[in-house]
PDB file of C-alpha atoms and ligand atoms in Angstrom:
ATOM      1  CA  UNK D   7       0.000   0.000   0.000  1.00  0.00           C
ATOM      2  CA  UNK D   8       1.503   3.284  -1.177  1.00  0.00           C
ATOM      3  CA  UNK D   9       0.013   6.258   0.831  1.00  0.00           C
ATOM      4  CA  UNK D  10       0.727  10.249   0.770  1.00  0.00           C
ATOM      5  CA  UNK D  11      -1.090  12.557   2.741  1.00  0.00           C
ATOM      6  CA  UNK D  12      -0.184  15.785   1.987  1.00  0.00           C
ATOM      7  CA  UNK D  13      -0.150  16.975  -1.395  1.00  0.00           C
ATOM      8  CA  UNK D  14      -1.609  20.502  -3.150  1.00  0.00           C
ATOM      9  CA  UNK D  15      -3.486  21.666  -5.913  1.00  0.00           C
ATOM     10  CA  UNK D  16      -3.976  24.636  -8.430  1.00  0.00           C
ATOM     11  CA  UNK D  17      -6.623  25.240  -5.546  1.00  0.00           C
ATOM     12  CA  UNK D  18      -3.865  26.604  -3.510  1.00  0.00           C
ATOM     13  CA  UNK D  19      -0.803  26.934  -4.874  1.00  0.00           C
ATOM     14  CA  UNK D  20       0.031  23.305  -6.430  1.00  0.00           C
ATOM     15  CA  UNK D  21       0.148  23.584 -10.194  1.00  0.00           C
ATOM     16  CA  UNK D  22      -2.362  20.137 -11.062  1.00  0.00           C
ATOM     17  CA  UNK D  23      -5.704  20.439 -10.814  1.00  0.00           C
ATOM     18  CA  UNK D  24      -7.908  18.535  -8.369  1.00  0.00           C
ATOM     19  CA  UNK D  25      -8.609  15.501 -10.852  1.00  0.00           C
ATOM     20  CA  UNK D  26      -5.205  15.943 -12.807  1.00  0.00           C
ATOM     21  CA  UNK D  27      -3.443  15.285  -9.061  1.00  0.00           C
ATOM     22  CA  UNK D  28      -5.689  12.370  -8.497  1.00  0.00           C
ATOM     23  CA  UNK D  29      -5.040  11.183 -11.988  1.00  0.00           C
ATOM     24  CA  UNK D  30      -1.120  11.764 -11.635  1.00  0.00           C
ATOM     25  CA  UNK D  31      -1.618   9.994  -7.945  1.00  0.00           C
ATOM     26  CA  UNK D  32      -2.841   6.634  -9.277  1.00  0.00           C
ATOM     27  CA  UNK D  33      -1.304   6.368 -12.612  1.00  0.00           C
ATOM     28  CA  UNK D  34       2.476   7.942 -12.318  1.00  0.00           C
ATOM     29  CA  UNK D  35       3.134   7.532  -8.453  1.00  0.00           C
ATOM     30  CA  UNK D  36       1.199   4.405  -8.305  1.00  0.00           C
ATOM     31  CA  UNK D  37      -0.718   5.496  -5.377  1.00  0.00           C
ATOM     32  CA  UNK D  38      -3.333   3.708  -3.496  1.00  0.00           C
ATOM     33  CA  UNK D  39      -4.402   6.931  -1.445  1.00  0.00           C
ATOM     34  CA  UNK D  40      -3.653  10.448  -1.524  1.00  0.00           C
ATOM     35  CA  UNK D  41      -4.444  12.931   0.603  1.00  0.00           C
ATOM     36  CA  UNK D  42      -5.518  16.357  -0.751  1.00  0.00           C
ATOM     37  CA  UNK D  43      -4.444  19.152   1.485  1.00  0.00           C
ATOM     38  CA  UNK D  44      -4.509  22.580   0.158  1.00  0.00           C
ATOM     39  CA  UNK D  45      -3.534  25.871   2.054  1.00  0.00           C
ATOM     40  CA  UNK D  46      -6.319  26.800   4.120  1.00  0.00           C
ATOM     41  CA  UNK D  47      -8.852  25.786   1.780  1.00  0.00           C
ATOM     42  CA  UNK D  48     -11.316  22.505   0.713  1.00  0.00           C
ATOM     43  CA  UNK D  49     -12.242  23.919  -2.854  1.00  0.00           C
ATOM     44  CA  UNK D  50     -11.163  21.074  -4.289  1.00  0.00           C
ATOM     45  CA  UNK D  51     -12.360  18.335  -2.620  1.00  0.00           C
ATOM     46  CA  UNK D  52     -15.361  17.456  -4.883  1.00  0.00           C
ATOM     47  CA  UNK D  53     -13.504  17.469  -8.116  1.00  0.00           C
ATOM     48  CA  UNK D  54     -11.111  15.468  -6.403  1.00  0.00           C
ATOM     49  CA  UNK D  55     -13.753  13.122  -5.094  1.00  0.00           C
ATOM     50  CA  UNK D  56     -15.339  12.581  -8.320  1.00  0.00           C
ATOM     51  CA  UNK D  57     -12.152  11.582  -9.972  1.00  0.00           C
ATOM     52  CA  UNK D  58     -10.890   9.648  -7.296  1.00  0.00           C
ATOM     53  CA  UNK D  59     -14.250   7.736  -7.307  1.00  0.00           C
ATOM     54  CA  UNK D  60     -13.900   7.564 -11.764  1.00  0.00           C
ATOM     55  CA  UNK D  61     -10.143   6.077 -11.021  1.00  0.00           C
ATOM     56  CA  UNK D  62     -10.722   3.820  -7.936  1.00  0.00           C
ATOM     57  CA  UNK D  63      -8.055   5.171  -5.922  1.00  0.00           C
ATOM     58  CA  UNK D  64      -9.318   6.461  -2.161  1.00  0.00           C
ATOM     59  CA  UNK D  65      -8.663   9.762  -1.550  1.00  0.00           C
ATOM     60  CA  UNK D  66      -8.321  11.211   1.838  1.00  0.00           C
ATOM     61  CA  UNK D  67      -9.972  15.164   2.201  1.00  0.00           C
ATOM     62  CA  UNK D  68      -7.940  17.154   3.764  1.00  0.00           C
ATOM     63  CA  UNK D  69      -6.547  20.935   4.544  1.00  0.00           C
ATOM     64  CA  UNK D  70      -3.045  22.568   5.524  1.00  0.00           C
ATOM     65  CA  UNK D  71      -3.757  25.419   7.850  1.00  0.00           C
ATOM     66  CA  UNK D  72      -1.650  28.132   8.684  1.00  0.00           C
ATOM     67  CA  UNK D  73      -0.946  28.786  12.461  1.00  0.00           C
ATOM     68  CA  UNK D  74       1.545  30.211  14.408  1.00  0.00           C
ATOM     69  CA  UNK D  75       3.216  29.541  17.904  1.00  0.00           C
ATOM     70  CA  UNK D  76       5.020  31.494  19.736  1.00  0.00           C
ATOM     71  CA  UNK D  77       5.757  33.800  16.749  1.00  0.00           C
ATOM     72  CA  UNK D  78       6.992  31.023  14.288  1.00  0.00           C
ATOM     73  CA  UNK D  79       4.683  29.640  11.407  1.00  0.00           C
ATOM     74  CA  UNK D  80       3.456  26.068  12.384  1.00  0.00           C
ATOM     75  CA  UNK D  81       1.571  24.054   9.425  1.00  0.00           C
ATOM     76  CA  UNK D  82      -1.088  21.942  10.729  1.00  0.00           C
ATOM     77  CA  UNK D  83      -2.974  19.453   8.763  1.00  0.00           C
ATOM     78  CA  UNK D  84      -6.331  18.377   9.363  1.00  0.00           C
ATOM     79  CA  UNK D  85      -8.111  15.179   7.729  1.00  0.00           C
ATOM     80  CA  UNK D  86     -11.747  13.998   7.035  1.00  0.00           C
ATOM     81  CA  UNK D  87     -13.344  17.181   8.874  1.00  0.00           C
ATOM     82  CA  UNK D  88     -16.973  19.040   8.430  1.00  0.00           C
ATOM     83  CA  UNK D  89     -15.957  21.629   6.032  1.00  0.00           C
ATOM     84  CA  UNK D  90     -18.698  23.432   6.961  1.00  0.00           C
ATOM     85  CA  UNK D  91     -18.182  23.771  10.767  1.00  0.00           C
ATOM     86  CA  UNK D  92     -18.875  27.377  10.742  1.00  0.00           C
ATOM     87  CA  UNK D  93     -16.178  28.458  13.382  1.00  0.00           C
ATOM     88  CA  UNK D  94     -13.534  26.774  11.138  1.00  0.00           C
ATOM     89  CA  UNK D  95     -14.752  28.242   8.100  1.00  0.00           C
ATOM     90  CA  UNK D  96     -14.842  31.690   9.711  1.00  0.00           C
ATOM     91  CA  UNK D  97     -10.694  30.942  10.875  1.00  0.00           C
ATOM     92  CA  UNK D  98      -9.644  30.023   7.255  1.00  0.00           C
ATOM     93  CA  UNK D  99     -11.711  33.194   5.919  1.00  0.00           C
ATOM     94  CA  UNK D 100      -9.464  35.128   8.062  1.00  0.00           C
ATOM     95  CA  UNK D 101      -6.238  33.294   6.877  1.00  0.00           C
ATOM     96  CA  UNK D 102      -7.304  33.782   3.399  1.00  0.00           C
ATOM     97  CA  UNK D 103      -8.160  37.013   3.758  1.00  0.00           C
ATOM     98  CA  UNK D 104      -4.877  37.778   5.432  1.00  0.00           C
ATOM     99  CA  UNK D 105      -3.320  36.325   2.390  1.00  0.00           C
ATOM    100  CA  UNK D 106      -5.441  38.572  -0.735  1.00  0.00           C
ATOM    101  CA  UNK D 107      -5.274  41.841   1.573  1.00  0.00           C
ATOM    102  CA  UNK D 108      -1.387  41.914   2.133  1.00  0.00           C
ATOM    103  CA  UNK D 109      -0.735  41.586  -1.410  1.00  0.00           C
ATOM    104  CA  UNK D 110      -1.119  45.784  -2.626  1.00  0.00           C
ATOM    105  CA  UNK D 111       1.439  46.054   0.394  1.00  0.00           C
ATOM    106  CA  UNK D 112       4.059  43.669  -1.134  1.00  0.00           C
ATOM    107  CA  UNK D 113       3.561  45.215  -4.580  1.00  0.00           C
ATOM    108  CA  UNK D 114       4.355  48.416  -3.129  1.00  0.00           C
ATOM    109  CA  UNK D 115       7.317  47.171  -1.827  1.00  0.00           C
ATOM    110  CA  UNK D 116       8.224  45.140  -4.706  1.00  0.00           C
ATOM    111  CA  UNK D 117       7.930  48.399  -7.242  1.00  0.00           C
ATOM    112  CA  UNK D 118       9.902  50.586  -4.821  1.00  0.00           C
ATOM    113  CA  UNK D 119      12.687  48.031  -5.773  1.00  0.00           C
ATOM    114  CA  UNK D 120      11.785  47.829  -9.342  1.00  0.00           C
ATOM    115  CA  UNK D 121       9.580  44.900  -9.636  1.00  0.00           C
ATOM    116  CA  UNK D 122       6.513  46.258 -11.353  1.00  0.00           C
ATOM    117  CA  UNK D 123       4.099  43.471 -10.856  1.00  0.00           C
ATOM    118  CA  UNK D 124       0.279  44.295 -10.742  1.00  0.00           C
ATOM    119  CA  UNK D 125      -2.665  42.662  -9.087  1.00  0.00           C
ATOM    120  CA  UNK D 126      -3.681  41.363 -12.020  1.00  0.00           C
ATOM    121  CA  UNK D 127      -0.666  39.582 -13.063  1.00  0.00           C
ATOM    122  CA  UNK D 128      -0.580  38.042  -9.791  1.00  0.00           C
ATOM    123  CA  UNK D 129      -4.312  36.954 -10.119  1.00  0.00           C
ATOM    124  CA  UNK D 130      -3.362  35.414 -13.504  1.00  0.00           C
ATOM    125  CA  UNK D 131      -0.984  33.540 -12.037  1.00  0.00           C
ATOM    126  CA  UNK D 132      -3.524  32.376  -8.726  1.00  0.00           C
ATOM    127  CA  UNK D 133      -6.271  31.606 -11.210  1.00  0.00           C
ATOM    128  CA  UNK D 134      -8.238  29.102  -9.498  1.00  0.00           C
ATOM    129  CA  UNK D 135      -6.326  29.324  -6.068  1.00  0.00           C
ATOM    130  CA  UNK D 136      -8.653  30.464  -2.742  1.00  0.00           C
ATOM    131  CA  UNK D 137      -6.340  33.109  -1.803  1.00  0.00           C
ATOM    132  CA  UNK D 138      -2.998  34.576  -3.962  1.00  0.00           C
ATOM    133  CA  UNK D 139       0.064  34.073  -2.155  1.00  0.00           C
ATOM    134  CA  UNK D 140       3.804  34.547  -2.155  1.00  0.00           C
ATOM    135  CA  UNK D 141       4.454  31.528  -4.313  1.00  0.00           C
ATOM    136  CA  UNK D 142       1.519  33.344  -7.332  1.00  0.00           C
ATOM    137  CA  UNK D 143       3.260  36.295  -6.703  1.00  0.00           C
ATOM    138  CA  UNK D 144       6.744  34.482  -7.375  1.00  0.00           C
ATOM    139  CA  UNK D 145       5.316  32.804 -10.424  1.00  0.00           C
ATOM    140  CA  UNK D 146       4.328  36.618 -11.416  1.00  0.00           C
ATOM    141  CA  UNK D 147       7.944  37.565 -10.658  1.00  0.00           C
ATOM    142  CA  UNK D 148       8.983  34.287 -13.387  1.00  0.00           C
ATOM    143  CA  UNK D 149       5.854  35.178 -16.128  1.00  0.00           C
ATOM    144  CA  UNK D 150       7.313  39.424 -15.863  1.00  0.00           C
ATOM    145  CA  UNK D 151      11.018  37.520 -16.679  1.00  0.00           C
ATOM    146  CA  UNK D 152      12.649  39.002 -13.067  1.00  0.00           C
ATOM    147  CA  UNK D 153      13.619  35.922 -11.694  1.00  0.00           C
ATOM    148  CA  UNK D 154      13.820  32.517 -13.316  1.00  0.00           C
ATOM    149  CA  UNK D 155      12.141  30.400 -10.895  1.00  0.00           C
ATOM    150  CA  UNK D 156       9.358  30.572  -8.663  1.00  0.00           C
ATOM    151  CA  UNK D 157      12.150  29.403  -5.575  1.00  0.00           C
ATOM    152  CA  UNK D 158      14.385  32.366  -6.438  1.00  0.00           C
ATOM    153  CA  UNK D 159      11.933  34.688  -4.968  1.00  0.00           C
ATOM    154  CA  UNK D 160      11.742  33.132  -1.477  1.00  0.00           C
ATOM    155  CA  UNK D 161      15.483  33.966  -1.382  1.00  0.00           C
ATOM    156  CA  UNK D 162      15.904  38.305  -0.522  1.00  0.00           C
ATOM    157  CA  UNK D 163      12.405  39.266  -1.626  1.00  0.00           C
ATOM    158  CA  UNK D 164       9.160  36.945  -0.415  1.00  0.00           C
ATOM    159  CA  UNK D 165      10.863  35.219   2.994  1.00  0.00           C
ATOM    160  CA  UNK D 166      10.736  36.200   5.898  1.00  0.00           C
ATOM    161  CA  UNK D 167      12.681  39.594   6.309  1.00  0.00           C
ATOM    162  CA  UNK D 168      13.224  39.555   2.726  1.00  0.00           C
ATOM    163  CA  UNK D 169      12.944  43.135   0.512  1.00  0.00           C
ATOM    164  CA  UNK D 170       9.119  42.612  -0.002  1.00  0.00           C
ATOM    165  CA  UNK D 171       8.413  40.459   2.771  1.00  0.00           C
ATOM    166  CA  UNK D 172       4.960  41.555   4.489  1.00  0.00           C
ATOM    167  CA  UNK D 173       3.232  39.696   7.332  1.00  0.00           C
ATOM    168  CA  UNK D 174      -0.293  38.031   7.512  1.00  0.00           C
ATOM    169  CA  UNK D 175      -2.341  36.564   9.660  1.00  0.00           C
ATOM    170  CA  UNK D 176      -2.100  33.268  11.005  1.00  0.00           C
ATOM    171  CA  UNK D 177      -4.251  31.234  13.329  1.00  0.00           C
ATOM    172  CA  UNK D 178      -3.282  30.595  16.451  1.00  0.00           C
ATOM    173  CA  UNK D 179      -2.033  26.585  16.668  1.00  0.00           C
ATOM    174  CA  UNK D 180      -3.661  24.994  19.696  1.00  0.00           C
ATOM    175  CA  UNK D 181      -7.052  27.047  19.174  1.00  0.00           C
ATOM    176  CA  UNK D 182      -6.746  25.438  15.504  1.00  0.00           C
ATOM    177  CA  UNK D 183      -5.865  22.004  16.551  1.00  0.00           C
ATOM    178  CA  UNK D 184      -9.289  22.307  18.785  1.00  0.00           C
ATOM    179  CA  UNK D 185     -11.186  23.369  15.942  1.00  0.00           C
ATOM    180  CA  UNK D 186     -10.435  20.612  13.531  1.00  0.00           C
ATOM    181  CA  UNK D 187     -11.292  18.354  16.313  1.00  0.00           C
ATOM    182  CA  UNK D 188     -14.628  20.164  16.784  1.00  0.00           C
ATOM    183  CA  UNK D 189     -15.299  19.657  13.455  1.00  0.00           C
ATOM    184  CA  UNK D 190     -14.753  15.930  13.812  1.00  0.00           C
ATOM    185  CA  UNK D 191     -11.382  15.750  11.659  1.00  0.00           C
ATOM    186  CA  UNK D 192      -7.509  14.384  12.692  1.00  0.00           C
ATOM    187  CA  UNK D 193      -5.205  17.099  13.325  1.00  0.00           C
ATOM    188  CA  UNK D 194      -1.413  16.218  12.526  1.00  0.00           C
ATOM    189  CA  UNK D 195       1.473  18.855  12.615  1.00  0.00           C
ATOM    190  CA  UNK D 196       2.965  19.135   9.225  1.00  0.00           C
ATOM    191  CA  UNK D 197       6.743  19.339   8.754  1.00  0.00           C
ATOM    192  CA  UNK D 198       7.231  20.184  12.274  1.00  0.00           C
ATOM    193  CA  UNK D 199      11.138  20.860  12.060  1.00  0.00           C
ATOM    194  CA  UNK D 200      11.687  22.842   9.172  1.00  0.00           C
ATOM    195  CA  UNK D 201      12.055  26.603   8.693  1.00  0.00           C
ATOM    196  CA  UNK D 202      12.031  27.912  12.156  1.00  0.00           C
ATOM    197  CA  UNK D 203       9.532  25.970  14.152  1.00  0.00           C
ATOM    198  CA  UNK D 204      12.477  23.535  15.751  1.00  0.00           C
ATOM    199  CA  UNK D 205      12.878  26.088  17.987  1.00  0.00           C
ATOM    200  CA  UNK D 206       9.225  26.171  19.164  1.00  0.00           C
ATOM    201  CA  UNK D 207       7.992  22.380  18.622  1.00  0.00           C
ATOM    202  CA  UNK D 208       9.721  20.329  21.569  1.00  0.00           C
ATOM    203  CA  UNK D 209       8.718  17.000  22.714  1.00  0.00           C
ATOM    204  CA  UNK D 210       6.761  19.188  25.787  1.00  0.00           C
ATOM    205  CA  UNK D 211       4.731  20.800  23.057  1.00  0.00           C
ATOM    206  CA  UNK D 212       4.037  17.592  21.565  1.00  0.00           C
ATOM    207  CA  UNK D 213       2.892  16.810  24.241  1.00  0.00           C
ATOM    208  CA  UNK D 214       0.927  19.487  25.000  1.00  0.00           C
ATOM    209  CA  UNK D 215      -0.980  19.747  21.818  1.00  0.00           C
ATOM    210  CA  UNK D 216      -1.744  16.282  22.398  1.00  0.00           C
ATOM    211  CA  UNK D 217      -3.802  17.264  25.228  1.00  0.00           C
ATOM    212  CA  UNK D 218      -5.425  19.564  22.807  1.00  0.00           C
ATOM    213  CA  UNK D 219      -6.412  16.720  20.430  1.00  0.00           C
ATOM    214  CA  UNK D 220      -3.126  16.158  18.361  1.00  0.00           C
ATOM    215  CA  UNK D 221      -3.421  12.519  16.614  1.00  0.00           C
ATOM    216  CA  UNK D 222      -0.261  12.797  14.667  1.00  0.00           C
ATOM    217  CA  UNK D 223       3.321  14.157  13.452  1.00  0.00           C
ATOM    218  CA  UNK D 224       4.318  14.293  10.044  1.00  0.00           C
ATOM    219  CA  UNK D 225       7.634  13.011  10.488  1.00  0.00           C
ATOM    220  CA  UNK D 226       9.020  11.854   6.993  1.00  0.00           C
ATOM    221  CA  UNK D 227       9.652  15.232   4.892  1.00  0.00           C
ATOM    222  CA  UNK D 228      11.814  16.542   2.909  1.00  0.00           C
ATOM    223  CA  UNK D 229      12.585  18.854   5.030  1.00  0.00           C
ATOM    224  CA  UNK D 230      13.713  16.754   7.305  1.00  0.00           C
ATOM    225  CA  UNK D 231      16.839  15.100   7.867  1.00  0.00           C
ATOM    226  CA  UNK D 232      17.628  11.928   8.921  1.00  0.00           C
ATOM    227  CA  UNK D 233      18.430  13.196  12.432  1.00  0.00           C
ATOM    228  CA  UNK D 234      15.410  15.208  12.828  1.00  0.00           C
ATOM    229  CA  UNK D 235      13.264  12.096  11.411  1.00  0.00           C
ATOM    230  CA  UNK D 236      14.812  10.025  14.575  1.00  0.00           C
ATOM    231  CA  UNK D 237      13.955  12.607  17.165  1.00  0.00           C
ATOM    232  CA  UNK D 238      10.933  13.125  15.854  1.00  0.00           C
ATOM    233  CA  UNK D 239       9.332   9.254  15.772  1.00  0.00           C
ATOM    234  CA  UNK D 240      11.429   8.764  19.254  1.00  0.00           C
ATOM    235  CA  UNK D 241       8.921  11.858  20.354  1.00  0.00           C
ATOM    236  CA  UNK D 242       5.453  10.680  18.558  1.00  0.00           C
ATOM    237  CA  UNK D 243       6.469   6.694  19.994  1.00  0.00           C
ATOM    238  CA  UNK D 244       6.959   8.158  23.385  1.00  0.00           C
ATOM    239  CA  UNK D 245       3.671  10.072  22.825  1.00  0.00           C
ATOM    240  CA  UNK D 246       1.829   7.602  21.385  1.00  0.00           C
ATOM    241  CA  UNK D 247       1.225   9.710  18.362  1.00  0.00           C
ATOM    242  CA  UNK D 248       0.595   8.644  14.754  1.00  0.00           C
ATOM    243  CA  UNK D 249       3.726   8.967  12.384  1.00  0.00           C
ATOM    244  CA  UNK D 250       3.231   9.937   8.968  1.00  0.00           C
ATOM    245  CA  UNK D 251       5.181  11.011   5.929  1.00  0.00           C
ATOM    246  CA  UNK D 252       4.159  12.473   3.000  1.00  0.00           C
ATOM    247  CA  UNK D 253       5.581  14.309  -0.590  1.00  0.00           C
ATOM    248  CA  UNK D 254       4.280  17.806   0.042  1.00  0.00           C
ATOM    249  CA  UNK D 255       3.735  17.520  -3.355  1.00  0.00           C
ATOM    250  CA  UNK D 256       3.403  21.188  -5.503  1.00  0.00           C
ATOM    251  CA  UNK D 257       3.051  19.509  -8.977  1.00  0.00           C
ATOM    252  CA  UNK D 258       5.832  21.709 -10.832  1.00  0.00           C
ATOM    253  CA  UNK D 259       5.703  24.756  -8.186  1.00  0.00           C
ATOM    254  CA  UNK D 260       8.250  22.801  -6.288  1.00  0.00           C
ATOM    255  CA  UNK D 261      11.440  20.442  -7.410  1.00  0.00           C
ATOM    256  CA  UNK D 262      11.341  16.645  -7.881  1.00  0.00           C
ATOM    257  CA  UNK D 263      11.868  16.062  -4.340  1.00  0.00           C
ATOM    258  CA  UNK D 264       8.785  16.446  -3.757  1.00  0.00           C
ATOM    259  CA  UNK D 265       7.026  14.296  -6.531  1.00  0.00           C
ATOM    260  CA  UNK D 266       4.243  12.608  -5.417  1.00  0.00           C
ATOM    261  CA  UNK D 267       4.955   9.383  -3.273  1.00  0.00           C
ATOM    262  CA  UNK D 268       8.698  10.835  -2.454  1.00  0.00           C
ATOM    263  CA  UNK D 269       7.500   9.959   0.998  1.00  0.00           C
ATOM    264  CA  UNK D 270       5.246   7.667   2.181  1.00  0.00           C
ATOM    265  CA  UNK D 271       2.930   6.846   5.278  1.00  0.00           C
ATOM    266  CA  UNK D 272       2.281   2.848   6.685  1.00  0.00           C
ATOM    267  CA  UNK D 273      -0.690   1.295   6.369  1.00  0.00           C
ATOM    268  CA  UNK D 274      -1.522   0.826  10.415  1.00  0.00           C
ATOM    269  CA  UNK D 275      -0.327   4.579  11.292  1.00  0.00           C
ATOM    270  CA  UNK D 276      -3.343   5.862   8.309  1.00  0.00           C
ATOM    271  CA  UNK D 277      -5.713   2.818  10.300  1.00  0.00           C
ATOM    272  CA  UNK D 278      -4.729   4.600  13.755  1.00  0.00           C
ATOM    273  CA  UNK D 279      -5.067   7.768  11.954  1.00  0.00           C
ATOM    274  CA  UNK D 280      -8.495   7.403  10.194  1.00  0.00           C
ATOM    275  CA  UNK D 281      -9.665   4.271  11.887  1.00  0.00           C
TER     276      UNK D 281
HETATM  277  P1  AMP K  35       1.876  32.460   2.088  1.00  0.00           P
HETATM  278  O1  AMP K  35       0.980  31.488   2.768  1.00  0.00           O
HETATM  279  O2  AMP K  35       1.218  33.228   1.011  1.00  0.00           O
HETATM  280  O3  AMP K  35       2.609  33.331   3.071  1.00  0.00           O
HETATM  281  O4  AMP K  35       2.980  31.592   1.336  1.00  0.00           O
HETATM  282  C1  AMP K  35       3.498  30.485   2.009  1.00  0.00           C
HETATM  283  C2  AMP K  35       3.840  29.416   1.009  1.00  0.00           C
HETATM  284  O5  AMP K  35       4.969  29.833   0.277  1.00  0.00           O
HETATM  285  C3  AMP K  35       4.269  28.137   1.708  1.00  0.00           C
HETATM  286  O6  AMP K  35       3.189  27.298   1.963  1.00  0.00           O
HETATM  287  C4  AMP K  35       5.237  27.537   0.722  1.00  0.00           C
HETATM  288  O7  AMP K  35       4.545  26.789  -0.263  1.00  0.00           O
HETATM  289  C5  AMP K  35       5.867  28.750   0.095  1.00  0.00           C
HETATM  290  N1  AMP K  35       7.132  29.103   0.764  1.00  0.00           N
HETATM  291  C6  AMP K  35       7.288  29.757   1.931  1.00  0.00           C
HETATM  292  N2  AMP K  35       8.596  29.923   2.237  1.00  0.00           N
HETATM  293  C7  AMP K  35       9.283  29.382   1.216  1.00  0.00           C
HETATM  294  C8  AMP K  35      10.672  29.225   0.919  1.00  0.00           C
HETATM  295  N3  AMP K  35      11.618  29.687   1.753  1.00  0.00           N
HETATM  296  N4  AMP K  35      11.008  28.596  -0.230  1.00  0.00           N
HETATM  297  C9  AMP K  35      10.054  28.140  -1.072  1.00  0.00           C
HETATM  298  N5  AMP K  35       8.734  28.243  -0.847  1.00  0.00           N
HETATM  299  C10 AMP K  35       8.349  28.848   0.277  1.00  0.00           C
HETATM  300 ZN1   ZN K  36       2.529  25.476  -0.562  1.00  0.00          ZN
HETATM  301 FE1   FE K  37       3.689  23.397   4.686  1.00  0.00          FE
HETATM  302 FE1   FE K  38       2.326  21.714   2.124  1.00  0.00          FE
END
């Protein structure tokens, strides 16, 4: 059984659409169920279902939520949830929001530096996305010919402290992990070790956001290293907490290191998980 269960769509800012990343999940990764987890949003789920149901290949529905702790961005991931619980709904409105009404502010910023991209070359870019973020602005950065890839910009201009770097908000991670539970979903931390949130995610944490409803830790990532994997399953074994692993996949919005099935999750921990 091959299983990933975090991968993104066009409905965020993956470049597949729903069915295409269903269709590329069974027939070139060889998938027997994906996870569709798109930034702070569920618009694709029902092309996604419908596909998934055409193919024969079980999807799990899913999200990847922005949070924060203690000032650093924490991804969580929530699975198989009401996506109509109207207190979530109202928390990824915000997020979303946060996202579309930063983006005159980094334009501003990016033209006092030269970069002369407009809102509507970053909404051609977002097309069918819930929200336009840094990566659509990126892409705009690649389609305008001022940086080659969409990657480059994440390096001086888009990251954090970078030339055109402007906050958002973010929800606030244990309130969030309650919420998914509320609406009757698994909550598992994505990527818990990479880019800054190390430093906020110990084992205590774990263990604290367990308390809160935590089922799992996404443990085999790319980002990751092969010490950071060890600490991290010593910590979700200690806890009792599921282990995954997943791609992350982006379709071509990231490299090949995350193509679909780079990382997989077992059998029993998606049972425990789902079960
Ligand atoms: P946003 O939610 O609009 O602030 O954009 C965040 C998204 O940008 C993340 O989910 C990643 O897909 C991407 N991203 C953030 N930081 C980097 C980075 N350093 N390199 C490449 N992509 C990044
Ligand atoms: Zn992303
Ligand atoms: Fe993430
Ligand atoms: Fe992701």
């Amino acid at each position: 059984m091959r299983i990933d269960l975090h991968t993104h769509s066009n409905r965020s800012d993956g470049t597949d659409s729903p069915a295409e990343l269903v269709r590329n999940a069974a027939e070139v990764a060889r998938l027997d169920v994906v996870a569709l987890t798109d930034h702070d949003a569920t618009t694709g789920w029902d092309e996604a279902q419908a596909e998934a149901d055409r193919i024969g290949i079980r999807l799990v529905r899913g999200i990847e939520i922005s949070t924060r702790y203690q000032g650093e961005s924490v991804h969580l991931l929530g699975y198989e949830f009401d996506p109509e619980h109207p207190a979530l709904v109202a928390e990824l409105r915000r997020v979303l929001d946060g996202r579309d009404n930063r983006l005159p502010d980094v334009l501003r910023k990016l033209a006092e530096h030269g970069v002369d991209i407009t809102l509507e070359d970053v909404a051609a870019q977002s097309g069918d996305a819930a929200a336009s973020g840094r990566p659509h602005i990126a892409d705009a950065m690649v389609a305008k010919g001022y940086i080659a890839h969409r990657d480059e910009a994440f390096n001086g201009w888009l990251n954090t402290g970078g030339r055109a770097y402007v906050d958002r908000y973010a929800a606030p991670l244990f309130a969030t992990v309650e919420l998914v539970k509320a609406a009757g979903g698994r909550a598992v931390v994505a990527h818990p070790w990479s880019r800054g949130s190390d430093r906020v995610l110990s084992a205590d944490t774990f263990g604290r956001l367990q308390e809160a409803g935590l089922d799992g830790i996404e443990v085999d990532h790319h980002d990751h290293g092969a010490p950071a994997r060890d600490q991290l399953r010593a910590i979700a074994a200690d806890l009792d907490l599921v282990v995954t692993g997943s791609s992350d996949y982006h379709g071509t919005g990231k490299s090949s290191a995350f193509r679909l099935g780079a990382h997989l999750t077992a059998p029993d921990q998606l049972d425990r998980l789902l079960g």
